[in-house]
């Protein structure tokens, strides 16, 4: 009798597990928990019941499908409450479906909890309260909260500004959060509020300020007049220097990670095989691309990294005028020129605004203009606090004068050149796009061309209500938090002859050989000299500007 009952149970169990494909799949998902199972049953069908896969399924379904599935589960669960106590027992045909549903429900709850934790960003009064303007002023006099609280407050302000509609406190405006964030940035990173706000307008992100707290990589430029990069790298490696090429965009740069010897005192350095030089300062020379046997002007050349780079590209041919208004700085300039073996360089010391009166007719001109240094804050932290609105105004005026002088110093009829590159180690629009746009308006015979640089962010064509020439997208910006190099700006111009013929010569007319241009009368179509009266409104604070250009 017992044998018959046992046979009936075995048949019933077999019928339950073979009744449908769905049940077979459900059962096979837990076959490994049963004794005596064959390998044939452990197939791919066991995958859906793993917790991770159930969770993935929940994410891939639509909300509507999940809602319908939930309704069905509720109905089925009502009929399986009797099985709820079997969760810790063995799997049987009776409880396997209920346990599978509970597993899916638990996975869905876990997924929802994880999503809630990941997306939790709503500031509450319990841990974040936006200070009022009066409280901010009081903080400035009392010293304010500790660093951790300021850091937390910056993070919360960023979250709110990213989703202002959902996260902002009632009655508080976007400008209040922005003002608080700028105030905290200035306090946390050590900027004056004027400069913090000016830079925040550009980036609206903390990454730029964070990047300025980290030193830029040490880089060197191979002097191809005396060495090959491969040979130089091997020689320095043998001396205990860990280095590698900077990138595909330059075939002369090396980045130094660590060195067991002073990198500025090796025999190779003293022999002029390389120059310690920031990677960003390679860029304007690459853009200018001076050719052998050309006549080139470097208007602000000290300490000589760009001058010697141009000399190497020109293969020690042609002629380079290396000018710097600060006579004291020409000593280090001359020393580097001699150390690197540059024989085609003449050093001079003129105020850049005296060109082209003293010298002109160049095939190419490089103007790495005096600037605020907002791109090199990681090297000079004093920039954080010593720059005011007046500094940017006067620097912009000086740069506008210098760029016009540089343009007028170029020989527009040069067969190989007729180019000028304008660059700064600043990231502000006042010193970059505004200056370039001004030059395009004042010199209609000038146009922007592609820099030839393989990377970089396009220049602004509009900024905070100001519209610039559309061609400014050809200029390039470089940021420390994006390109891991000093902040830099590069623009390249092509100078063209712009003239129209004078009236036909009458008897006794002495206008022969004179060409009428929009700038005035010039002999034989030469480029017009810089006219001081043209920029009278910008020649303000003359003593201050003269001091700046000599620095």
Short mmCIF file of C-alpha atoms in Angstrom, two decimals:
data_model
loop_
_atom_site.label_atom_id
_atom_site.label_comp_id
_atom_site.label_asym_id
_atom_site.label_seq_id
_atom_site.Cartn_x
_atom_site.Cartn_y
_atom_site.Cartn_z
CA UNK A 1 0.00 0.00 0.00
CA UNK A 2 2.81 2.34 0.90
CA UNK A 3 4.46 1.58 -2.40
CA UNK A 4 1.31 2.53 -4.30
CA UNK A 5 1.00 5.87 -2.44
CA UNK A 6 4.65 6.61 -3.14
CA UNK A 7 4.17 5.85 -6.84
CA UNK A 8 1.11 8.13 -6.98
CA UNK A 9 3.04 11.00 -5.37
CA UNK A 10 5.95 10.51 -7.75
CA UNK A 11 3.57 10.60 -10.75
CA UNK A 12 1.81 13.68 -9.43
CA UNK A 13 5.14 15.48 -8.96
CA UNK A 14 6.21 14.57 -12.46
CA UNK A 15 2.89 15.86 -13.83
CA UNK A 16 3.26 19.16 -11.97
CA UNK A 17 6.77 19.83 -13.37
CA UNK A 18 5.89 18.80 -16.93
CA UNK A 19 2.52 20.55 -17.16
CA UNK A 20 3.73 23.73 -18.96
CA UNK A 21 6.83 25.48 -20.26
CA UNK A 22 6.45 28.30 -17.76
CA UNK A 23 6.37 25.93 -14.80
CA UNK A 24 9.30 24.02 -16.17
CA UNK A 25 11.26 27.26 -16.46
CA UNK A 26 10.27 28.22 -12.92
CA UNK A 27 11.25 24.89 -11.56
CA UNK A 28 14.50 24.64 -13.46
CA UNK A 29 15.52 27.94 -11.92
CA UNK A 30 15.95 26.18 -8.57
CA UNK A 31 16.85 22.72 -9.70
CA UNK A 32 20.31 23.13 -8.23
CA UNK A 33 18.73 23.18 -4.78
CA UNK A 34 17.35 19.68 -5.19
CA UNK A 35 19.26 16.46 -4.74
CA UNK A 36 19.74 14.03 -7.57
CA UNK A 37 19.13 16.54 -10.42
CA UNK A 38 20.65 15.89 -13.79
CA UNK A 39 22.94 18.31 -15.64
CA UNK A 40 20.43 18.49 -18.48
CA UNK A 41 18.03 20.50 -16.33
CA UNK A 42 20.65 23.11 -15.40
CA UNK A 43 20.34 25.08 -18.62
CA UNK A 44 20.01 28.72 -19.52
CA UNK A 45 16.51 28.88 -18.07
CA UNK A 46 17.91 29.25 -14.55
CA UNK A 47 19.19 32.76 -15.35
CA UNK A 48 15.95 34.80 -14.85
CA UNK A 49 15.69 33.92 -11.18
CA UNK A 50 19.10 35.26 -10.15
CA UNK A 51 18.63 38.40 -8.11
CA UNK A 52 20.77 40.57 -10.33
CA UNK A 53 18.90 39.54 -13.48
CA UNK A 54 15.51 40.14 -11.91
CA UNK A 55 16.68 43.60 -10.94
CA UNK A 56 17.88 44.26 -14.50
CA UNK A 57 14.51 43.16 -15.81
CA UNK A 58 12.79 45.66 -13.58
CA UNK A 59 14.87 48.51 -15.01
CA UNK A 60 14.30 47.47 -18.61
CA UNK A 61 10.52 47.36 -18.35
CA UNK A 62 8.31 50.40 -18.75
CA UNK A 63 6.44 51.88 -15.78
CA UNK A 64 3.14 50.75 -17.29
CA UNK A 65 4.29 47.17 -17.60
CA UNK A 66 5.61 47.19 -14.04
CA UNK A 67 2.27 48.53 -12.79
CA UNK A 68 0.37 45.75 -14.57
CA UNK A 69 2.78 43.15 -13.29
CA UNK A 70 2.34 44.49 -9.77
CA UNK A 71 -1.44 44.20 -10.00
CA UNK A 72 -1.17 40.61 -11.12
CA UNK A 73 1.23 39.80 -8.33
CA UNK A 74 -1.12 41.19 -5.72
CA UNK A 75 -3.95 38.96 -6.92
CA UNK A 76 -1.78 35.89 -6.97
CA UNK A 77 -0.25 36.65 -3.57
CA UNK A 78 -3.71 36.71 -2.01
CA UNK A 79 -4.12 33.08 -2.94
CA UNK A 80 -0.69 32.07 -1.77
CA UNK A 81 -0.57 33.55 1.71
CA UNK A 82 -0.61 30.04 3.00
CA UNK A 83 2.82 29.56 1.42
CA UNK A 84 4.38 32.61 3.05
CA UNK A 85 5.78 30.60 5.90
CA UNK A 86 7.60 28.25 3.53
CA UNK A 87 10.30 30.73 2.49
CA UNK A 88 12.96 29.00 4.53
CA UNK A 89 11.90 25.46 3.76
CA UNK A 90 12.67 23.25 0.78
CA UNK A 91 11.38 24.10 -2.66
CA UNK A 92 8.34 22.10 -3.64
CA UNK A 93 5.86 22.20 -6.49
CA UNK A 94 3.46 23.89 -4.11
CA UNK A 95 5.58 26.88 -3.11
CA UNK A 96 7.96 27.43 -5.99
CA UNK A 97 5.83 30.02 -7.81
CA UNK A 98 5.13 32.02 -4.65
CA UNK A 99 8.80 32.08 -3.72
CA UNK A 100 9.70 33.20 -7.22
CA UNK A 101 7.24 36.09 -6.97
CA UNK A 102 8.58 37.12 -3.58
CA UNK A 103 12.10 37.04 -5.00
CA UNK A 104 11.07 39.35 -7.81
CA UNK A 105 9.27 41.66 -5.40
CA UNK A 106 12.28 41.83 -3.09
CA UNK A 107 14.58 42.60 -6.03
CA UNK A 108 12.26 45.38 -7.18
CA UNK A 109 12.21 46.88 -3.68
CA UNK A 110 16.01 46.76 -3.49
CA UNK A 111 16.31 48.42 -6.88
CA UNK A 112 13.91 51.17 -5.86
CA UNK A 113 15.87 51.76 -2.67
CA UNK A 114 19.13 52.00 -4.59
CA UNK A 115 17.60 54.48 -7.04
CA UNK A 116 16.29 56.59 -4.18
CA UNK A 117 19.70 56.66 -2.51
CA UNK A 118 21.51 57.46 -5.77
CA UNK A 119 19.15 60.26 -6.73
CA UNK A 120 18.76 61.71 -3.28
CA UNK A 121 19.69 65.34 -3.63
CA UNK A 122 16.87 67.35 -2.11
CA UNK A 123 18.30 69.75 0.44
CA UNK A 124 16.31 69.94 3.63
CA UNK A 125 16.30 72.51 6.33
CA UNK A 126 17.75 69.87 8.65
CA UNK A 127 21.20 69.92 7.09
CA UNK A 128 21.28 72.76 4.52
CA UNK A 129 19.87 76.21 4.89
CA UNK A 130 20.76 78.89 2.36
CA UNK A 131 22.14 81.90 4.24
CA UNK A 132 20.62 85.30 3.59
CA UNK A 133 22.62 88.25 2.24
CA UNK A 134 22.90 89.63 5.78
CA UNK A 135 24.21 86.31 7.08
CA UNK A 136 26.80 86.17 4.30
CA UNK A 137 28.07 89.62 5.22
CA UNK A 138 28.22 88.61 8.86
CA UNK A 139 30.24 85.50 7.94
CA UNK A 140 32.83 87.70 6.23
CA UNK A 141 33.43 89.66 9.43
CA UNK A 142 33.29 86.71 11.83
CA UNK A 143 35.31 84.29 9.74
CA UNK A 144 32.45 82.10 8.57
CA UNK A 145 31.90 78.33 8.99
CA UNK A 146 34.58 75.65 8.85
CA UNK A 147 35.97 74.26 5.61
CA UNK A 148 33.81 71.10 5.65
CA UNK A 149 30.62 73.13 5.97
CA UNK A 150 31.65 75.45 3.12
CA UNK A 151 32.46 72.46 0.94
CA UNK A 152 29.10 70.84 1.72
CA UNK A 153 27.30 74.10 1.00
CA UNK A 154 28.99 74.43 -2.40
CA UNK A 155 27.94 70.90 -3.32
CA UNK A 156 24.35 71.58 -2.30
CA UNK A 157 24.22 74.86 -4.23
CA UNK A 158 25.46 73.07 -7.36
CA UNK A 159 22.76 70.41 -6.97
CA UNK A 160 20.05 73.01 -6.56
CA UNK A 161 21.24 75.05 -9.56
CA UNK A 162 21.27 71.91 -11.70
CA UNK A 163 17.61 71.21 -10.87
CA UNK A 164 16.35 74.51 -9.56
CA UNK A 165 12.62 73.92 -10.12
CA UNK A 166 12.55 70.77 -7.98
CA UNK A 167 15.16 71.45 -5.31
CA UNK A 168 15.11 75.18 -4.55
CA UNK A 169 13.74 76.30 -1.21
CA UNK A 170 10.46 78.15 -1.36
CA UNK A 171 10.88 81.88 -1.81
CA UNK A 172 14.60 81.71 -2.74
CA UNK A 173 15.76 82.84 -6.19
CA UNK A 174 18.39 81.35 -8.49
CA UNK A 175 20.54 84.45 -8.08
CA UNK A 176 20.69 83.88 -4.31
CA UNK A 177 22.07 80.38 -4.78
CA UNK A 178 24.54 81.66 -7.39
CA UNK A 179 25.73 84.47 -5.12
CA UNK A 180 26.20 82.01 -2.26
CA UNK A 181 28.13 79.60 -4.47
CA UNK A 182 30.46 82.36 -5.72
CA UNK A 183 31.00 83.58 -2.16
CA UNK A 184 31.85 80.05 -0.99
CA UNK A 185 34.18 79.47 -3.98
CA UNK A 186 36.05 82.67 -3.14
CA UNK A 187 36.31 81.64 0.52
CA UNK A 188 37.22 78.00 -0.09
CA UNK A 189 39.80 78.51 -2.86
CA UNK A 190 41.18 81.88 -1.73
CA UNK A 191 40.00 84.22 -4.53
CA UNK A 192 38.74 87.74 -4.21
CA UNK A 193 35.02 87.80 -4.99
CA UNK A 194 35.50 89.90 -8.13
CA UNK A 195 37.74 87.31 -9.81
CA UNK A 196 35.71 84.34 -8.52
CA UNK A 197 32.58 85.82 -10.11
CA UNK A 198 34.40 86.68 -13.34
CA UNK A 199 35.72 83.14 -13.75
CA UNK A 200 32.42 81.59 -12.65
CA UNK A 201 30.70 83.44 -15.51
CA UNK A 202 32.95 81.55 -17.90
CA UNK A 203 32.64 78.04 -16.56
CA UNK A 204 29.75 77.81 -14.06
CA UNK A 205 31.62 74.80 -12.71
CA UNK A 206 33.93 74.07 -9.82
CA UNK A 207 36.25 71.86 -11.92
CA UNK A 208 38.22 74.88 -13.14
CA UNK A 209 38.86 76.09 -9.60
CA UNK A 210 39.81 72.58 -8.50
CA UNK A 211 42.25 72.21 -11.40
CA UNK A 212 44.03 75.41 -10.35
CA UNK A 213 44.89 73.78 -7.02
CA UNK A 214 46.87 71.03 -8.77
CA UNK A 215 50.30 71.69 -10.37
CA UNK A 216 50.45 71.20 -14.12
CA UNK A 217 52.65 68.38 -15.44
CA UNK A 218 56.36 69.15 -15.90
CA UNK A 219 57.10 69.20 -19.63
CA UNK A 220 60.20 69.74 -21.73
CA UNK A 221 60.69 70.56 -25.40
CA UNK A 222 63.39 68.79 -27.38
CA UNK A 223 65.74 71.21 -29.14
CA UNK A 224 65.92 69.63 -32.57
CA UNK A 225 68.92 71.80 -33.44
CA UNK A 226 70.99 69.62 -31.10
CA UNK A 227 69.11 66.37 -30.38
CA UNK A 228 66.41 63.97 -31.44
CA UNK A 229 63.55 63.30 -29.06
CA UNK A 230 64.15 59.55 -29.03
CA UNK A 231 67.82 59.95 -28.14
CA UNK A 232 67.06 62.60 -25.51
CA UNK A 233 64.38 60.44 -23.88
CA UNK A 234 66.76 57.47 -23.66
CA UNK A 235 69.53 59.60 -22.18
CA UNK A 236 67.21 60.99 -19.49
CA UNK A 237 65.75 57.55 -18.72
CA UNK A 238 69.27 56.30 -18.11
CA UNK A 239 69.68 59.11 -15.56
CA UNK A 240 66.56 58.02 -13.65
CA UNK A 241 63.93 60.22 -15.27
CA UNK A 242 60.46 58.75 -15.76
CA UNK A 243 58.92 60.34 -18.85
CA UNK A 244 56.83 59.78 -21.97
CA UNK A 245 55.75 61.79 -25.06
CA UNK A 246 53.15 64.47 -24.32
CA UNK A 247 50.81 63.50 -27.13
CA UNK A 248 50.41 63.06 -30.85
CA UNK A 249 49.94 66.80 -31.40
CA UNK A 250 53.65 67.50 -30.83
CA UNK A 251 56.73 65.57 -31.93
CA UNK A 252 59.16 67.42 -29.66
CA UNK A 253 57.43 67.40 -26.24
CA UNK A 254 58.08 65.07 -23.30
CA UNK A 255 56.21 64.88 -20.01
CA UNK A 256 58.27 64.20 -16.88
CA UNK A 257 56.56 62.24 -14.10
CA UNK A 258 59.42 61.91 -11.66
CA UNK A 259 63.16 62.31 -11.68
CA UNK A 260 65.98 61.25 -9.42
CA UNK A 261 68.08 64.17 -10.72
CA UNK A 262 67.26 67.90 -11.02
CA UNK A 263 65.64 68.14 -14.45
CA UNK A 264 67.01 71.66 -14.92
CA UNK A 265 70.63 70.72 -14.22
CA UNK A 266 71.35 67.60 -16.25
CA UNK A 267 74.26 67.54 -18.72
CA UNK A 268 71.68 67.36 -21.51
CA UNK A 269 69.97 70.52 -20.25
CA UNK A 270 73.26 72.41 -19.94
CA UNK A 271 74.22 71.26 -23.43
CA UNK A 272 71.02 72.75 -24.83
CA UNK A 273 69.31 69.51 -25.79
CA UNK A 274 65.99 70.61 -24.29
CA UNK A 275 64.08 73.52 -22.81
CA UNK A 276 61.93 73.38 -19.70
CA UNK A 277 58.71 74.70 -21.16
CA UNK A 278 54.96 74.45 -20.48
CA UNK A 279 53.09 72.38 -23.05
CA UNK A 280 50.65 75.23 -23.66
CA UNK A 281 53.44 77.51 -24.88
CA UNK A 282 54.14 75.08 -27.75
CA UNK A 283 50.74 75.95 -29.20
CA UNK A 284 51.24 79.50 -30.58
CA UNK A 285 54.47 78.49 -32.34
CA UNK A 286 52.80 75.43 -33.88
CA UNK A 287 49.99 77.71 -35.06
CA UNK A 288 52.38 80.33 -36.49
CA UNK A 289 54.41 77.64 -38.33
CA UNK A 290 57.41 79.81 -39.31
CA UNK A 291 59.22 78.66 -42.45
CA UNK A 292 62.96 78.58 -43.23
CA UNK A 293 64.48 81.85 -44.49
CA UNK A 294 61.59 83.99 -43.28
CA UNK A 295 61.78 87.24 -41.31
CA UNK A 296 59.89 86.80 -38.03
CA UNK A 297 59.13 88.98 -35.01
CA UNK A 298 58.48 87.69 -31.48
CA UNK A 299 57.07 90.83 -29.84
CA UNK A 300 57.23 89.62 -26.21
CA UNK A 301 59.81 86.86 -26.23
CA UNK A 302 61.41 86.42 -22.78
CA UNK A 303 62.45 83.94 -21.47
CA UNK A 304 62.86 82.51 -24.98
CA UNK A 305 60.92 79.26 -25.11
CA UNK A 306 58.87 80.30 -28.13
CA UNK A 307 61.77 82.13 -29.82
CA UNK A 308 64.06 79.10 -29.65
CA UNK A 309 61.21 76.84 -30.78
CA UNK A 310 60.76 79.03 -33.89
CA UNK A 311 64.51 78.98 -34.50
CA UNK A 312 64.45 75.17 -34.51
CA UNK A 313 61.48 75.07 -36.90
CA UNK A 314 63.31 77.49 -39.22
CA UNK A 315 66.42 75.27 -39.00
CA UNK A 316 68.59 78.21 -37.92
CA UNK A 317 67.88 80.05 -41.18
CA UNK A 318 66.19 83.37 -41.85
CA UNK A 319 66.02 85.99 -39.10
CA UNK A 320 64.11 86.24 -35.83
CA UNK A 321 63.81 89.49 -33.90
CA UNK A 322 63.32 88.53 -30.25
CA UNK A 323 61.91 91.60 -28.53
CA UNK A 324 61.07 92.19 -24.90
CA UNK A 325 60.20 95.57 -23.38
CA UNK A 326 61.77 94.61 -20.04
CA UNK A 327 65.50 94.94 -20.61
CA UNK A 328 66.32 92.94 -17.49
CA UNK A 329 64.48 89.94 -18.91
CA UNK A 330 66.59 89.93 -22.05
CA UNK A 331 69.47 88.47 -20.01
CA UNK A 332 67.71 85.13 -19.51
CA UNK A 333 66.45 85.38 -23.11
CA UNK A 334 70.00 85.73 -24.45
CA UNK A 335 71.27 82.94 -22.19
CA UNK A 336 68.70 80.47 -23.52
CA UNK A 337 69.35 81.49 -27.12
CA UNK A 338 73.06 80.77 -26.69
CA UNK A 339 72.51 77.55 -24.71
CA UNK A 340 70.21 76.10 -27.38
CA UNK A 341 72.49 77.11 -30.25
CA UNK A 342 70.14 79.51 -32.05
CA UNK A 343 72.18 81.51 -34.54
CA UNK A 344 69.41 83.31 -36.42
CA UNK A 345 68.12 85.43 -33.50
CA UNK A 346 68.62 89.14 -32.82
CA UNK A 347 67.62 90.37 -29.34
CA UNK A 348 66.09 93.84 -28.95
CA UNK A 349 64.20 95.74 -26.27
CA UNK A 350 61.44 98.03 -27.55
CA UNK A 351 58.03 98.88 -26.23
CA UNK A 352 55.83 96.68 -28.43
CA UNK A 353 53.73 99.68 -29.37
CA UNK A 354 56.71 101.20 -31.20
CA UNK A 355 56.38 98.66 -33.99
CA UNK A 356 56.31 99.09 -36.97
CA UNK A 357 57.92 102.51 -36.55
CA UNK A 358 61.26 100.96 -35.57
CA UNK A 359 60.96 97.68 -37.52
CA UNK A 360 58.43 96.30 -39.97
CA UNK A 361 57.92 94.19 -43.06
CA UNK A 362 57.92 90.81 -41.27
CA UNK A 363 56.68 87.62 -42.86
CA UNK A 364 55.16 86.47 -39.57
CA UNK A 365 54.63 87.97 -36.12
CA UNK A 366 54.02 86.21 -32.83
CA UNK A 367 52.32 88.30 -30.14
CA UNK A 368 52.13 86.43 -26.84
CA UNK A 369 50.60 89.45 -25.15
CA UNK A 370 51.00 90.56 -21.52
CA UNK A 371 47.91 89.35 -19.68
CA UNK A 372 46.29 88.76 -16.31
CA UNK A 373 47.62 85.20 -15.98
CA UNK A 374 44.24 83.67 -15.14
CA UNK A 375 45.30 80.57 -17.07
CA UNK A 376 48.39 79.96 -14.91
CA UNK A 377 46.94 80.36 -11.41
CA UNK A 378 48.38 76.96 -10.47
CA UNK A 379 51.85 78.50 -10.93
CA UNK A 380 51.10 81.95 -9.52
CA UNK A 381 48.52 81.91 -6.73
CA UNK A 382 48.88 85.68 -6.24
CA UNK A 383 46.60 86.12 -9.27
CA UNK A 384 43.70 84.99 -7.06
CA UNK A 385 43.78 88.15 -5.00
CA UNK A 386 45.72 90.88 -6.82
CA UNK A 387 43.56 91.34 -9.92
CA UNK A 388 40.87 94.00 -10.02
CA UNK A 389 38.42 95.23 -12.61
CA UNK A 390 40.80 98.09 -13.47
CA UNK A 391 43.57 95.60 -14.25
CA UNK A 392 41.44 93.81 -16.83
CA UNK A 393 40.31 97.08 -18.40
CA UNK A 394 43.83 98.43 -18.81
CA UNK A 395 45.28 95.12 -19.94
CA UNK A 396 42.60 94.82 -22.60
CA UNK A 397 43.43 98.32 -23.86
CA UNK A 398 47.12 97.50 -24.01
CA UNK A 399 46.46 94.25 -25.88
CA UNK A 400 44.35 96.10 -28.45
CA UNK A 401 47.17 98.53 -29.10
CA UNK A 402 49.73 95.73 -29.39
CA UNK A 403 47.67 93.62 -31.78
CA UNK A 404 47.19 96.56 -34.16
CA UNK A 405 50.94 97.24 -34.06
CA UNK A 406 51.61 93.56 -34.76
CA UNK A 407 49.23 93.55 -37.73
CA UNK A 408 50.80 96.71 -39.15
CA UNK A 409 54.27 95.14 -38.81
CA UNK A 410 53.45 92.29 -41.19
CA UNK A 411 54.31 92.42 -44.87
CA UNK A 412 50.96 91.71 -46.51
CA UNK A 413 52.67 90.93 -49.81
CA UNK A 414 54.91 88.22 -48.31
CA UNK A 415 55.08 85.21 -50.63
CA UNK A 416 55.36 82.65 -47.83
CA UNK A 417 53.82 84.40 -44.85
CA UNK A 418 51.62 87.34 -44.01
CA UNK A 419 50.48 85.75 -40.75
CA UNK A 420 50.17 86.84 -37.14
CA UNK A 421 49.37 84.69 -34.10
CA UNK A 422 47.87 86.32 -31.02
CA UNK A 423 47.99 84.34 -27.77
CA UNK A 424 47.57 84.84 -24.03
CA UNK A 425 47.82 82.69 -20.92
CA UNK A 426 44.44 84.04 -19.84
CA UNK A 427 40.96 82.53 -20.05
CA UNK A 428 38.92 85.76 -19.85
CA UNK A 429 36.91 87.03 -22.80
CA UNK A 430 38.10 90.61 -22.23
CA UNK A 431 41.68 89.65 -23.13
CA UNK A 432 40.89 87.19 -25.90
CA UNK A 433 37.76 87.32 -28.06
CA UNK A 434 37.15 91.01 -27.35
CA UNK A 435 40.67 91.90 -28.52
CA UNK A 436 40.51 89.72 -31.64
CA UNK A 437 37.08 91.05 -32.59
CA UNK A 438 38.38 94.59 -32.13
CA UNK A 439 41.31 93.89 -34.47
CA UNK A 440 38.96 92.51 -37.14
CA UNK A 441 36.86 95.66 -36.98
CA UNK A 442 39.83 98.06 -37.02
CA UNK A 443 41.75 96.29 -39.78
CA UNK A 444 39.38 95.12 -42.55
CA UNK A 445 42.33 93.67 -44.47
CA UNK A 446 42.72 91.00 -41.78
CA UNK A 447 40.86 87.71 -41.54
CA UNK A 448 40.95 84.81 -39.12
CA UNK A 449 42.21 81.45 -40.38
CA UNK A 450 42.37 77.99 -38.88
CA UNK A 451 45.08 77.61 -36.24
CA UNK A 452 46.03 74.13 -37.40
CA UNK A 453 45.85 72.86 -33.81
CA UNK A 454 44.35 69.40 -33.50
CA UNK A 455 42.47 70.02 -30.26
CA UNK A 456 41.10 72.80 -28.11
CA UNK A 457 37.71 74.42 -27.51
CA UNK A 458 36.43 76.87 -30.17
CA UNK A 459 36.44 80.53 -29.17
CA UNK A 460 33.24 82.31 -28.19
CA UNK A 461 31.15 83.96 -30.89
CA UNK A 462 28.86 85.44 -28.25
CA UNK A 463 29.19 85.91 -24.53
CA UNK A 464 26.76 87.40 -22.01
CA UNK A 465 24.93 89.50 -24.56
CA UNK A 466 28.01 90.44 -26.60
CA UNK A 467 28.20 89.17 -30.18
CA UNK A 468 31.52 88.65 -31.90
CA UNK A 469 32.50 87.85 -35.46
CA UNK A 470 31.38 84.32 -36.39
CA UNK A 471 34.93 83.52 -37.51
CA UNK A 472 36.06 83.59 -33.88
CA UNK A 473 35.03 79.95 -33.75
CA UNK A 474 38.35 79.34 -35.58
CA UNK A 475 40.28 80.49 -32.52
CA UNK A 476 41.11 77.97 -29.80
CA UNK A 477 40.78 77.91 -26.03
CA UNK A 478 42.62 75.53 -23.69
CA UNK A 479 41.59 74.85 -20.11
CA UNK A 480 43.45 73.23 -17.19
CA UNK A 481 40.44 71.13 -16.17
CA UNK A 482 39.86 69.90 -19.73
CA UNK A 483 43.29 69.59 -21.35
CA UNK A 484 45.54 69.27 -18.25
CA UNK A 485 47.67 72.23 -19.32
CA UNK A 486 47.79 75.93 -18.53
CA UNK A 487 44.80 77.97 -19.62
CA UNK A 488 45.63 79.45 -23.02
CA UNK A 489 44.11 81.20 -26.02
CA UNK A 490 45.36 81.14 -29.63
CA UNK A 491 44.13 83.08 -32.68
CA UNK A 492 45.71 83.19 -36.15
CA UNK A 493 45.28 86.01 -38.67
CA UNK A 494 46.08 86.29 -42.35
CA UNK A 495 47.04 89.79 -43.46
CA UNK A 496 45.99 90.72 -46.98
CA UNK A 497 46.72 93.77 -49.11
CA UNK A 498 43.73 96.06 -49.10
CA UNK A 499 43.93 98.89 -51.57
CA UNK A 500 42.18 100.66 -54.35
CA UNK A 501 43.79 102.65 -57.09
CA UNK A 502 44.13 106.40 -56.73
CA UNK A 503 42.47 108.78 -59.16
CA UNK A 504 44.15 108.99 -62.59
CA UNK A 505 47.19 111.18 -62.51
CA UNK A 506 46.72 114.71 -63.86
CA UNK A 507 49.48 116.86 -65.25
CA UNK A 508 51.53 118.23 -62.38
CA UNK A 509 49.99 115.74 -59.96
CA UNK A 510 52.65 114.37 -57.64
CA UNK A 511 50.51 111.38 -56.54
CA UNK A 512 52.39 108.92 -58.73
CA UNK A 513 53.32 105.81 -56.79
CA UNK A 514 50.91 106.62 -53.98
CA UNK A 515 48.17 104.13 -53.11
CA UNK A 516 44.96 105.17 -51.41
CA UNK A 517 43.82 102.76 -48.69
CA UNK A 518 41.12 102.99 -46.07
CA UNK A 519 43.80 103.82 -43.51
CA UNK A 520 45.21 106.65 -45.58
CA UNK A 521 47.95 107.30 -48.15
CA UNK A 522 50.97 105.03 -48.30
CA UNK A 523 53.86 104.91 -50.74
CA UNK A 524 53.81 101.98 -53.18
CA UNK A 525 51.09 100.15 -51.29
CA UNK A 526 53.13 99.57 -48.12
CA UNK A 527 51.18 98.77 -44.96
CA UNK A 528 50.16 101.97 -43.18
CA UNK A 529 51.94 102.93 -39.99
CA UNK A 530 50.09 102.69 -36.70
CA UNK A 531 48.15 105.87 -36.04
CA UNK A 532 48.13 106.95 -32.37
CA UNK A 533 45.05 109.09 -32.93
CA UNK A 534 43.12 106.07 -34.14
CA UNK A 535 43.05 104.57 -30.66
CA UNK A 536 43.14 107.72 -28.56
CA UNK A 537 40.33 106.44 -26.37
CA UNK A 538 42.37 103.36 -25.52
CA UNK A 539 45.62 105.10 -24.73
CA UNK A 540 44.55 105.78 -21.16
CA UNK A 541 46.64 105.18 -18.09
CA UNK A 542 49.77 105.45 -20.22
CA UNK A 543 52.23 105.19 -17.34
CA UNK A 544 50.49 102.13 -15.99
CA UNK A 545 50.46 100.40 -19.38
CA UNK A 546 54.13 101.15 -19.93
CA UNK A 547 54.87 99.55 -16.58
CA UNK A 548 52.77 96.47 -17.43
CA UNK A 549 54.49 95.87 -20.75
CA UNK A 550 57.92 96.10 -19.09
CA UNK A 551 57.09 93.39 -16.53
#
